[in-house]
Amino acid sequence: MSQVYFHCSNTKKVFVDRRGAVVDDLAEARDHATRVVQSLTSERSLEDWRDWVLHVSDDQGDELFVVPFTLVLGKPN
């Protein structure tokens, strides 16, 4: 089990995840990252999420992988 953090950023803002989540492996971290993106983008807002990126880091601060929001959202209609 590992503690991982899910930080979100675009060119103007950064959301720092201070709580993180405990995951068993990278596959679980990827699934959690997808849920984070879906949760943020499902809320009604004026934010254009297409230029956002989710940075997944371990408890040492090392980046494990990134998830562009567009990977989860798909192309706009």
Short mmCIF file of N, CA and C in Angstrom, two decimals:
data_model
loop_
_atom_site.label_atom_id
_atom_site.label_comp_id
_atom_site.label_asym_id
_atom_site.label_seq_id
_atom_site.Cartn_x
_atom_site.Cartn_y
_atom_site.Cartn_z
N MET A 1 0.83 -1.18 0.00
CA MET A 1 0.00 0.00 0.00
C MET A 1 0.88 1.25 0.00
N SER A 2 0.41 2.25 -0.72
CA SER A 2 1.15 3.49 -0.82
C SER A 2 0.22 4.68 -0.72
N GLN A 3 0.72 5.75 -0.16
CA GLN A 3 -0.01 7.01 -0.10
C GLN A 3 0.34 7.79 -1.37
N VAL A 4 -0.67 8.18 -2.13
CA VAL A 4 -0.44 8.97 -3.33
C VAL A 4 -1.30 10.23 -3.28
N TYR A 5 -0.87 11.23 -4.01
CA TYR A 5 -1.52 12.54 -4.01
C TYR A 5 -1.92 12.90 -5.43
N PHE A 6 -3.02 13.62 -5.55
CA PHE A 6 -3.61 13.93 -6.85
C PHE A 6 -3.73 15.45 -6.99
N HIS A 7 -2.69 16.07 -7.51
CA HIS A 7 -2.65 17.52 -7.68
C HIS A 7 -3.14 17.88 -9.08
N CYS A 8 -3.90 18.95 -9.17
CA CYS A 8 -4.45 19.39 -10.46
C CYS A 8 -3.88 20.75 -10.80
N SER A 9 -3.62 20.96 -12.09
CA SER A 9 -3.10 22.27 -12.49
C SER A 9 -3.46 22.57 -13.93
N ASN A 10 -3.48 23.88 -14.21
CA ASN A 10 -3.49 24.37 -15.58
C ASN A 10 -2.46 25.50 -15.60
N THR A 11 -2.47 26.33 -16.60
CA THR A 11 -1.45 27.38 -16.68
C THR A 11 -1.67 28.52 -15.69
N LYS A 12 -2.87 28.57 -15.07
CA LYS A 12 -3.19 29.68 -14.17
C LYS A 12 -3.42 29.28 -12.72
N LYS A 13 -3.76 28.01 -12.47
CA LYS A 13 -4.13 27.58 -11.12
C LYS A 13 -3.51 26.23 -10.80
N VAL A 14 -3.39 26.00 -9.48
CA VAL A 14 -2.94 24.70 -8.98
C VAL A 14 -3.81 24.34 -7.79
N PHE A 15 -4.33 23.12 -7.78
CA PHE A 15 -5.05 22.58 -6.63
C PHE A 15 -4.15 21.50 -6.03
N VAL A 16 -3.72 21.70 -4.78
CA VAL A 16 -2.83 20.75 -4.12
C VAL A 16 -3.66 19.82 -3.24
N ASP A 17 -3.45 18.54 -3.43
CA ASP A 17 -4.11 17.50 -2.64
C ASP A 17 -3.27 17.26 -1.39
N ARG A 18 -3.76 17.66 -0.24
CA ARG A 18 -3.01 17.50 1.00
C ARG A 18 -3.37 16.20 1.73
N ARG A 19 -4.49 15.58 1.37
CA ARG A 19 -4.92 14.35 2.04
C ARG A 19 -4.42 13.10 1.34
N GLY A 20 -4.47 13.09 0.04
CA GLY A 20 -4.05 11.92 -0.72
C GLY A 20 -4.99 10.74 -0.53
N ALA A 21 -4.55 9.60 -0.97
CA ALA A 21 -5.32 8.36 -0.85
C ALA A 21 -4.34 7.19 -0.76
N VAL A 22 -4.75 6.17 -0.05
CA VAL A 22 -3.94 4.96 0.03
C VAL A 22 -4.39 4.02 -1.09
N VAL A 23 -3.44 3.58 -1.89
CA VAL A 23 -3.74 2.67 -3.00
C VAL A 23 -2.80 1.46 -2.92
N ASP A 24 -3.25 0.36 -3.51
CA ASP A 24 -2.44 -0.86 -3.50
C ASP A 24 -1.40 -0.90 -4.62
N ASP A 25 -1.73 -0.26 -5.76
CA ASP A 25 -0.82 -0.33 -6.91
C ASP A 25 -1.14 0.80 -7.89
N LEU A 26 -0.37 0.86 -8.98
CA LEU A 26 -0.56 1.93 -9.96
C LEU A 26 -1.91 1.84 -10.65
N ALA A 27 -2.44 0.64 -10.85
CA ALA A 27 -3.76 0.50 -11.47
C ALA A 27 -4.84 1.13 -10.60
N GLU A 28 -4.75 0.94 -9.31
CA GLU A 28 -5.72 1.55 -8.40
C GLU A 28 -5.54 3.07 -8.37
N ALA A 29 -4.29 3.53 -8.43
CA ALA A 29 -4.03 4.98 -8.48
C ALA A 29 -4.61 5.57 -9.75
N ARG A 30 -4.48 4.87 -10.88
CA ARG A 30 -5.05 5.34 -12.15
C ARG A 30 -6.57 5.43 -12.06
N ASP A 31 -7.20 4.42 -11.49
CA ASP A 31 -8.66 4.43 -11.35
C ASP A 31 -9.11 5.57 -10.45
N HIS A 32 -8.38 5.81 -9.37
CA HIS A 32 -8.71 6.91 -8.47
C HIS A 32 -8.53 8.25 -9.18
N ALA A 33 -7.47 8.37 -9.97
CA ALA A 33 -7.23 9.61 -10.72
C ALA A 33 -8.39 9.90 -11.67
N THR A 34 -8.88 8.87 -12.33
CA THR A 34 -10.04 9.04 -13.23
C THR A 34 -11.25 9.53 -12.46
N ARG A 35 -11.48 8.97 -11.28
CA ARG A 35 -12.62 9.40 -10.46
C ARG A 35 -12.47 10.85 -9.99
N VAL A 36 -11.24 11.26 -9.69
CA VAL A 36 -10.99 12.65 -9.28
C VAL A 36 -11.36 13.60 -10.42
N VAL A 37 -10.90 13.28 -11.62
CA VAL A 37 -11.20 14.13 -12.78
C VAL A 37 -12.71 14.16 -13.02
N GLN A 38 -13.36 13.03 -12.97
CA GLN A 38 -14.81 12.97 -13.19
C GLN A 38 -15.56 13.77 -12.12
N SER A 39 -15.11 13.68 -10.90
CA SER A 39 -15.76 14.42 -9.81
C SER A 39 -15.63 15.93 -10.00
N LEU A 40 -14.43 16.39 -10.34
CA LEU A 40 -14.23 17.82 -10.53
C LEU A 40 -15.02 18.36 -11.72
N THR A 41 -15.05 17.61 -12.79
CA THR A 41 -15.68 18.11 -14.01
C THR A 41 -17.19 17.91 -14.03
N SER A 42 -17.71 17.10 -13.14
CA SER A 42 -19.17 16.88 -13.11
C SER A 42 -19.91 17.99 -12.40
N GLU A 43 -19.20 18.77 -11.59
CA GLU A 43 -19.83 19.88 -10.89
C GLU A 43 -20.11 21.01 -11.88
N ARG A 44 -21.24 21.63 -11.71
CA ARG A 44 -21.62 22.73 -12.58
C ARG A 44 -20.71 23.93 -12.31
N SER A 45 -19.98 24.35 -13.32
CA SER A 45 -19.11 25.51 -13.17
C SER A 45 -18.82 26.11 -14.54
N LEU A 46 -18.22 27.27 -14.53
CA LEU A 46 -17.83 27.93 -15.77
C LEU A 46 -16.42 27.54 -16.19
N GLU A 47 -15.77 26.73 -15.38
CA GLU A 47 -14.39 26.32 -15.65
C GLU A 47 -14.31 25.47 -16.92
N ASP A 48 -13.35 25.81 -17.78
CA ASP A 48 -13.06 24.99 -18.95
C ASP A 48 -11.94 24.04 -18.52
N TRP A 49 -12.28 22.78 -18.33
CA TRP A 49 -11.35 21.81 -17.78
C TRP A 49 -10.42 21.20 -18.81
N ARG A 50 -10.56 21.53 -20.09
CA ARG A 50 -9.79 20.85 -21.13
C ARG A 50 -8.29 21.08 -21.05
N ASP A 51 -7.85 22.16 -20.41
CA ASP A 51 -6.40 22.40 -20.32
C ASP A 51 -5.81 21.99 -18.97
N TRP A 52 -6.61 21.32 -18.15
CA TRP A 52 -6.15 20.86 -16.84
C TRP A 52 -5.44 19.51 -16.94
N VAL A 53 -4.52 19.29 -15.99
CA VAL A 53 -3.78 18.03 -15.90
C VAL A 53 -3.77 17.59 -14.44
N LEU A 54 -3.95 16.31 -14.22
CA LEU A 54 -3.86 15.73 -12.88
C LEU A 54 -2.48 15.09 -12.73
N HIS A 55 -1.74 15.51 -11.70
CA HIS A 55 -0.40 15.00 -11.42
C HIS A 55 -0.50 14.04 -10.24
N VAL A 56 -0.12 12.81 -10.44
CA VAL A 56 -0.18 11.80 -9.38
C VAL A 56 1.23 11.61 -8.84
N SER A 57 1.39 11.86 -7.53
CA SER A 57 2.71 11.81 -6.89
C SER A 57 2.69 10.88 -5.69
N ASP A 58 3.87 10.33 -5.37
CA ASP A 58 3.98 9.47 -4.20
C ASP A 58 4.25 10.33 -2.96
N ASP A 59 4.40 9.67 -1.81
CA ASP A 59 4.59 10.41 -0.56
C ASP A 59 5.96 11.07 -0.45
N GLN A 60 6.86 10.80 -1.39
CA GLN A 60 8.15 11.48 -1.44
C GLN A 60 8.11 12.70 -2.35
N GLY A 61 6.97 12.91 -3.01
CA GLY A 61 6.83 14.04 -3.93
C GLY A 61 7.23 13.72 -5.35
N ASP A 62 7.59 12.47 -5.61
CA ASP A 62 7.98 12.07 -6.97
C ASP A 62 6.73 11.83 -7.81
N GLU A 63 6.71 12.43 -8.99
CA GLU A 63 5.56 12.26 -9.88
C GLU A 63 5.57 10.86 -10.47
N LEU A 64 4.44 10.16 -10.32
CA LEU A 64 4.30 8.81 -10.84
C LEU A 64 3.78 8.82 -12.27
N PHE A 65 2.77 9.65 -12.52
CA PHE A 65 2.22 9.80 -13.87
C PHE A 65 1.31 11.00 -13.89
N VAL A 66 0.93 11.43 -15.09
CA VAL A 66 -0.01 12.54 -15.26
C VAL A 66 -1.20 12.05 -16.08
N VAL A 67 -2.34 12.69 -15.82
CA VAL A 67 -3.56 12.37 -16.56
C VAL A 67 -4.13 13.68 -17.09
N PRO A 68 -3.99 13.95 -18.37
CA PRO A 68 -4.66 15.13 -18.93
C PRO A 68 -6.18 14.95 -18.80
N PHE A 69 -6.86 15.98 -18.37
CA PHE A 69 -8.31 15.87 -18.20
C PHE A 69 -8.97 15.45 -19.51
N THR A 70 -8.42 15.88 -20.65
CA THR A 70 -9.02 15.52 -21.93
C THR A 70 -9.00 14.02 -22.17
N LEU A 71 -8.07 13.32 -21.55
CA LEU A 71 -8.03 11.86 -21.68
C LEU A 71 -9.27 11.23 -21.07
N VAL A 72 -9.77 11.81 -20.00
CA VAL A 72 -10.97 11.31 -19.33
C VAL A 72 -12.23 11.89 -19.96
N LEU A 73 -12.18 13.18 -20.31
CA LEU A 73 -13.37 13.86 -20.83
C LEU A 73 -13.66 13.54 -22.28
N GLY A 74 -12.64 13.21 -23.05
CA GLY A 74 -12.83 13.01 -24.48
C GLY A 74 -12.86 14.36 -25.19
N LYS A 75 -13.12 14.31 -26.46
CA LYS A 75 -13.17 15.53 -27.27
C LYS A 75 -14.51 16.21 -27.10
N PRO A 76 -14.53 17.57 -27.11
CA PRO A 76 -15.82 18.28 -27.02
C PRO A 76 -16.67 18.01 -28.25
N ASN A 77 -17.95 18.04 -28.03
CA ASN A 77 -18.90 17.81 -29.16
C ASN A 77 -19.08 19.04 -30.00
#
